[in-house]
Short mmCIF file of N, CA and C in Angstrom, two decimals:
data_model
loop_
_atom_site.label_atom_id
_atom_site.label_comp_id
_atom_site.label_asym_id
_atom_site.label_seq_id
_atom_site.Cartn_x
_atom_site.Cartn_y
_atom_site.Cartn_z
N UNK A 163 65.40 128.23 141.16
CA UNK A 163 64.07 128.75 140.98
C UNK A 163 63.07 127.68 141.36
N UNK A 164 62.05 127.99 142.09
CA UNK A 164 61.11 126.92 142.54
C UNK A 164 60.50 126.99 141.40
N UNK A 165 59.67 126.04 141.19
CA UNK A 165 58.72 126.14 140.10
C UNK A 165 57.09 124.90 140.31
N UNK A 166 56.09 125.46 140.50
CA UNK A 166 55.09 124.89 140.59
C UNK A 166 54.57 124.09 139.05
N UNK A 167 54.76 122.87 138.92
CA UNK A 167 54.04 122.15 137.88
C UNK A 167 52.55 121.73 138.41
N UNK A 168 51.74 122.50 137.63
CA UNK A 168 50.29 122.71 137.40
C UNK A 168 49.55 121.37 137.26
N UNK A 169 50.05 120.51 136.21
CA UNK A 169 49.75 119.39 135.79
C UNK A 169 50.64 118.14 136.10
N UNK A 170 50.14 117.24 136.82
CA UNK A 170 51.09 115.98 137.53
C UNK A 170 52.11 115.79 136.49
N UNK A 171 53.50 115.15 137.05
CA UNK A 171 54.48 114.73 136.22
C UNK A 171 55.62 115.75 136.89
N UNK A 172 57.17 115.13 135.86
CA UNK A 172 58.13 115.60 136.39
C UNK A 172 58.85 116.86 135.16
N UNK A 173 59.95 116.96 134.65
CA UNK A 173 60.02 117.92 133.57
C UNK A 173 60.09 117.55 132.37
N UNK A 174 60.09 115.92 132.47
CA UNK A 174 59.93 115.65 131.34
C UNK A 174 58.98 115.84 130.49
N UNK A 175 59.08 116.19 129.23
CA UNK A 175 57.97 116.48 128.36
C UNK A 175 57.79 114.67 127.22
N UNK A 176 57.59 113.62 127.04
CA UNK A 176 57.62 112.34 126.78
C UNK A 176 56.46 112.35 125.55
N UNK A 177 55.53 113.10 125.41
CA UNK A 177 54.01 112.52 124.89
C UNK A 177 54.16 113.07 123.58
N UNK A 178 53.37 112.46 122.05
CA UNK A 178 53.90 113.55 121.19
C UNK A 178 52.70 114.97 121.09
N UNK A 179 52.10 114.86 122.17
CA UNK A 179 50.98 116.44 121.77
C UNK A 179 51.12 116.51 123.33
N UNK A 180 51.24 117.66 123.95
CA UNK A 180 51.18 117.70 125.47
C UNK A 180 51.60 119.24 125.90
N UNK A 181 50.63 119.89 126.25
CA UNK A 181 50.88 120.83 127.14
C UNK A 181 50.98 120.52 128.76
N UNK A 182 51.71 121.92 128.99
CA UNK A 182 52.05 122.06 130.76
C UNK A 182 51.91 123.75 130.80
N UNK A 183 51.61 123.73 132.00
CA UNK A 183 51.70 125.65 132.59
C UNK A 183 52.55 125.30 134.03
N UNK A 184 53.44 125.99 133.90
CA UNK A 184 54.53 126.28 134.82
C UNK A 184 53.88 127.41 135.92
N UNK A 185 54.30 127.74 136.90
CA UNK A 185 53.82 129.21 138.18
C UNK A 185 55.56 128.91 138.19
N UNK A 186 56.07 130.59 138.57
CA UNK A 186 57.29 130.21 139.44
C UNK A 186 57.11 131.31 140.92
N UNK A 187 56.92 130.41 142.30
CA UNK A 187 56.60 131.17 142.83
C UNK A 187 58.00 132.50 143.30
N UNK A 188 58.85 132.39 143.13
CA UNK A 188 59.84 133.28 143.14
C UNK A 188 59.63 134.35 142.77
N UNK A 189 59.51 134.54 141.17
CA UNK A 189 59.22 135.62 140.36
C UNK A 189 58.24 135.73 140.07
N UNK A 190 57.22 135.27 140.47
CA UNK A 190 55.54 135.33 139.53
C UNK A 190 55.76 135.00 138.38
N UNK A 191 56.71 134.46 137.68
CA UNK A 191 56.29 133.92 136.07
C UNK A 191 55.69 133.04 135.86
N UNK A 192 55.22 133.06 134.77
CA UNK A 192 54.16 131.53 134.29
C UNK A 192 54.75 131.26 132.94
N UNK A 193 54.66 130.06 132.46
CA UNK A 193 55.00 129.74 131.13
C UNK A 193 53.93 128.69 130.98
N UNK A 194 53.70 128.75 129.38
CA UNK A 194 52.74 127.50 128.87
C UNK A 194 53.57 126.79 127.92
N UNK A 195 53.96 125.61 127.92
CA UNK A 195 54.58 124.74 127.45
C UNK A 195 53.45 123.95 126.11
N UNK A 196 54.03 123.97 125.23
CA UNK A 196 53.28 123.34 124.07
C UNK A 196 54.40 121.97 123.24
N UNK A 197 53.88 121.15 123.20
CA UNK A 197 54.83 120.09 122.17
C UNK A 197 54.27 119.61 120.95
N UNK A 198 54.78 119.35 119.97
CA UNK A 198 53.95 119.14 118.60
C UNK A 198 55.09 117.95 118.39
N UNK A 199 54.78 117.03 117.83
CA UNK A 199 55.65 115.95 116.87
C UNK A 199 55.09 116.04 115.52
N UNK A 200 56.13 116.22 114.83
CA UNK A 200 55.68 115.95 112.95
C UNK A 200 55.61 115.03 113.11
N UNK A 201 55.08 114.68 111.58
CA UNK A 201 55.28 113.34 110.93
C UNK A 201 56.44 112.94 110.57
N UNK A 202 56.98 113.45 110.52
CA UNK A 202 58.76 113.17 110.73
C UNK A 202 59.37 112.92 111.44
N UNK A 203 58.99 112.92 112.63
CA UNK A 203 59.24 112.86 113.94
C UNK A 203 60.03 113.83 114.61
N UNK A 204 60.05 115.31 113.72
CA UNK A 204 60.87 116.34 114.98
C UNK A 204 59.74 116.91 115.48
N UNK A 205 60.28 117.48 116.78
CA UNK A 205 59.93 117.69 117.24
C UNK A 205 59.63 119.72 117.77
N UNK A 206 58.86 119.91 118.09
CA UNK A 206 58.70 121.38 118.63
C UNK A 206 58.12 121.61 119.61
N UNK A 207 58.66 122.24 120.55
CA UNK A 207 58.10 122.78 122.17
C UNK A 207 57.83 124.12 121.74
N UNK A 208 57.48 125.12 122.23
CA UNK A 208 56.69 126.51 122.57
C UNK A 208 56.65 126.65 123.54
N UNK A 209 57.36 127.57 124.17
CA UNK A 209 57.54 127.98 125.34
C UNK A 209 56.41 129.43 125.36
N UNK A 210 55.33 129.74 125.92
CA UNK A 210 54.61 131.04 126.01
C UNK A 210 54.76 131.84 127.40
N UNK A 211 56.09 132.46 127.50
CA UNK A 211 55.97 133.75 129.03
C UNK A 211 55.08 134.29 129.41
N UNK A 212 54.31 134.54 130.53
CA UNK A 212 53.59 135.62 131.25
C UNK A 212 52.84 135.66 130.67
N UNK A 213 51.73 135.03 130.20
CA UNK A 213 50.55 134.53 129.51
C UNK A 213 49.51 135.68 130.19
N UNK A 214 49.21 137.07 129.36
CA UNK A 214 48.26 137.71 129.57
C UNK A 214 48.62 138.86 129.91
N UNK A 215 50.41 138.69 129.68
CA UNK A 215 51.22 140.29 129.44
C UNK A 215 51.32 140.49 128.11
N UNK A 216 51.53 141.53 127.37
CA UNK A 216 51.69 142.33 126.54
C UNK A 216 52.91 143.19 126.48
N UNK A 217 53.77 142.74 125.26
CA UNK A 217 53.36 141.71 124.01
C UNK A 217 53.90 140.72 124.52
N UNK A 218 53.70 139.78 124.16
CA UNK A 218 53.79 138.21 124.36
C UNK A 218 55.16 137.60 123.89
N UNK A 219 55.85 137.02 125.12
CA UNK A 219 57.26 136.91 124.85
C UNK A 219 57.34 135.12 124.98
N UNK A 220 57.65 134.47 123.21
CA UNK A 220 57.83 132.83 122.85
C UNK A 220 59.00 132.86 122.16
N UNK A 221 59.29 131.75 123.17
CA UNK A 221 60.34 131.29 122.20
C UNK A 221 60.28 129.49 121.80
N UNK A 222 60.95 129.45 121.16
CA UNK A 222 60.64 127.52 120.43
C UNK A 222 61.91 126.43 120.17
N UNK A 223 61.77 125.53 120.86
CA UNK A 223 62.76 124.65 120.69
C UNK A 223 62.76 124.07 119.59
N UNK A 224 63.48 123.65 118.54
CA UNK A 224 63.53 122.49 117.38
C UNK A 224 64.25 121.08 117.88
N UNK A 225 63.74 120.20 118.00
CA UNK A 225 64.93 119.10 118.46
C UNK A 225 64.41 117.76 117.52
N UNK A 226 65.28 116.72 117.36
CA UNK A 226 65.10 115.73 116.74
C UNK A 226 64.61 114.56 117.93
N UNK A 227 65.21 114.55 119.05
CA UNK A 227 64.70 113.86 120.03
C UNK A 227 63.32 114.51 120.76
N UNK A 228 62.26 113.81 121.14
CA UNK A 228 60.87 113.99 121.51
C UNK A 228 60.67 114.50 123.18
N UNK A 229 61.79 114.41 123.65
CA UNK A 229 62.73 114.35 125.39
C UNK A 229 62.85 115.29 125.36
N UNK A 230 62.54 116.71 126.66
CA UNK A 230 63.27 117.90 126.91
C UNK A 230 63.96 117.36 128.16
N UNK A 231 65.15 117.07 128.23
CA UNK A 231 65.66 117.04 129.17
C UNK A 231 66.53 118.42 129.97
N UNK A 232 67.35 118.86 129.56
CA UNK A 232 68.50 119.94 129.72
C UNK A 232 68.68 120.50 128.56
N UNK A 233 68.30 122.25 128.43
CA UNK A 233 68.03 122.79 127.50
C UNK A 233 69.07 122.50 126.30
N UNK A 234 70.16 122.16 127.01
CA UNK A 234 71.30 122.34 125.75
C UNK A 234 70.75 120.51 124.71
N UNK A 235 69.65 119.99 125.44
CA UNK A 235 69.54 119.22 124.03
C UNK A 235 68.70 119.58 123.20
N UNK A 236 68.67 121.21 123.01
CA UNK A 236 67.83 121.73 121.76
C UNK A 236 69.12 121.95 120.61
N UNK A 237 68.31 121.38 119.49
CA UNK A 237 69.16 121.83 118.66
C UNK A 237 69.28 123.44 117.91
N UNK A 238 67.69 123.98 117.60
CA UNK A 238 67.50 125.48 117.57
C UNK A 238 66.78 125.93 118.51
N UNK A 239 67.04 127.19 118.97
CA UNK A 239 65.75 128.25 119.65
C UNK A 239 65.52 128.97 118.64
N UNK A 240 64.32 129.79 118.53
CA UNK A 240 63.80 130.68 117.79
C UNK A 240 63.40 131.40 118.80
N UNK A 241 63.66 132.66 118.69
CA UNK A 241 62.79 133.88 119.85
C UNK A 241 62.02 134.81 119.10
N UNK A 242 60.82 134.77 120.01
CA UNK A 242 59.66 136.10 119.31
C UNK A 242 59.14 136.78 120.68
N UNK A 243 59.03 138.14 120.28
CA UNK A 243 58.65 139.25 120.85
C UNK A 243 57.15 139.15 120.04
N UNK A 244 56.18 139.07 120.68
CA UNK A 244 54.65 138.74 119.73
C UNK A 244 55.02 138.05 118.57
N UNK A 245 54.71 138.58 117.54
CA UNK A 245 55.39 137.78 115.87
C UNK A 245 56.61 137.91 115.42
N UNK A 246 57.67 138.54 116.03
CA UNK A 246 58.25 138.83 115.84
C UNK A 246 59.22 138.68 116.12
N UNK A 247 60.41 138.03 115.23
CA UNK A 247 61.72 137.34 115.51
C UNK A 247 62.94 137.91 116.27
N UNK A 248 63.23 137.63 116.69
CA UNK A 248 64.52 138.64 117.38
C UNK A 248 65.40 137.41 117.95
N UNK A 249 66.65 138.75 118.44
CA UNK A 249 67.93 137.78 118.93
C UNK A 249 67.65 137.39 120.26
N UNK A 250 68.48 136.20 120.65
CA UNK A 250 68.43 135.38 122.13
C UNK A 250 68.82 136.51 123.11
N UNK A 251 69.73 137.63 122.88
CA UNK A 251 69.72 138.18 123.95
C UNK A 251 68.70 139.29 124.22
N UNK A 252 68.38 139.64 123.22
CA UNK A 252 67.30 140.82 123.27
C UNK A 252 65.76 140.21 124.30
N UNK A 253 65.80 138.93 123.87
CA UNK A 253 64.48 138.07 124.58
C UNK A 253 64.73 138.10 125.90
N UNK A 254 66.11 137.43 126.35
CA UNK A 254 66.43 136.95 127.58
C UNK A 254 66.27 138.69 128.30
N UNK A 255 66.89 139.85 128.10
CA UNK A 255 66.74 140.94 128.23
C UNK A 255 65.23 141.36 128.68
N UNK A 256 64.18 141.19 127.92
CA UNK A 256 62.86 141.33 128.02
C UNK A 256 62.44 140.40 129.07
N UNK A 257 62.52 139.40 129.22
CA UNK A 257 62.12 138.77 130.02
C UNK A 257 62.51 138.29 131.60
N UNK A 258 64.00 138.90 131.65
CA UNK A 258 64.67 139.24 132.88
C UNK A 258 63.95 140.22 133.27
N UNK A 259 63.41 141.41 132.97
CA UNK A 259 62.86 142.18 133.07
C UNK A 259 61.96 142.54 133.74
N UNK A 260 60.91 141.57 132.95
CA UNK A 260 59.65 141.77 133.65
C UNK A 260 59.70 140.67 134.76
N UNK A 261 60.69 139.24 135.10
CA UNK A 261 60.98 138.57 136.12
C UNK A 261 61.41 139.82 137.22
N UNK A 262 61.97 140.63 137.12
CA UNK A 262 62.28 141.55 138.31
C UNK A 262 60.71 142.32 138.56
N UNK A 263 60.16 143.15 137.60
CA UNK A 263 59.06 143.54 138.04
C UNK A 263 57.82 142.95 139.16
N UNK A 264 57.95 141.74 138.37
CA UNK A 264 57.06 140.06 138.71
C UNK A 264 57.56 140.04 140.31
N UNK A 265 58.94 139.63 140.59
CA UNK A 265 59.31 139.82 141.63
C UNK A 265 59.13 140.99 142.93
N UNK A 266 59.46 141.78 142.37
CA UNK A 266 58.95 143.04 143.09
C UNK A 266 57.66 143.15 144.01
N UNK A 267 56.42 142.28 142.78
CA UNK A 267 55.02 142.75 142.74
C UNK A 267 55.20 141.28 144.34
N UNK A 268 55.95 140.57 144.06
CA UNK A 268 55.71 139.00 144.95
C UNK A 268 55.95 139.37 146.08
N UNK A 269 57.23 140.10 146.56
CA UNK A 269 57.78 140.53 147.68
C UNK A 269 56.98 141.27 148.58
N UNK A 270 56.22 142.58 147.74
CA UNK A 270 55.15 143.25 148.77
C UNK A 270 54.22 142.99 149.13
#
């Protein structure tokens, strides 16, 4: 997947407060990337899909390290459909989804 980073830098996410907005020109998706550090030092990303579709498809990393390197060093995901919690495949489902639509709309 190509992916246009909006804001200079590579995928690392390093800073402890730092957003990014992703384009993917493939599929037309966009994501807004959010990072929070506690005072504890874990950490939380926010991932926000298709920013200005309805309903709003986030999901959230938990990790103890401050580094997104390769997803598998999350320790939890959480997935939400707007407020609302749901399973990893039901998300990935929704959001394959509208990546094909997205696509569709790119192609013509």
């Amino acid at each position: 997947m190509e992916v246009a980073v909006e804001e200079q830098g590579d995928s690392l996410i390093d800073t402890d407060q730092e957003s990014r907005f992703y384009t993917c020109h493939v599929c037309g998706d966009n994501w807004l990337s959010v990072k929070e550090v506690g005072e504890d030092g874990d950490c939380r990303i926010t991932f926000v899909h298709q920013m200005g579709m309805a309903p709003v498809l986030k999901r959230i990393a938990h990790m103890q390290n401050q580094i997104l390197l390769p997803e598998n060093s999350v320790g939890l995901w959480e997935y939400y459909i707007d407020d609302m919690e749901i399973a990893e495949e039901s998300w990935h489902a929704k959001l394959n989804s509208r990546r094909r639509v997205l696509k569709s709309i790119c192609a013509n």
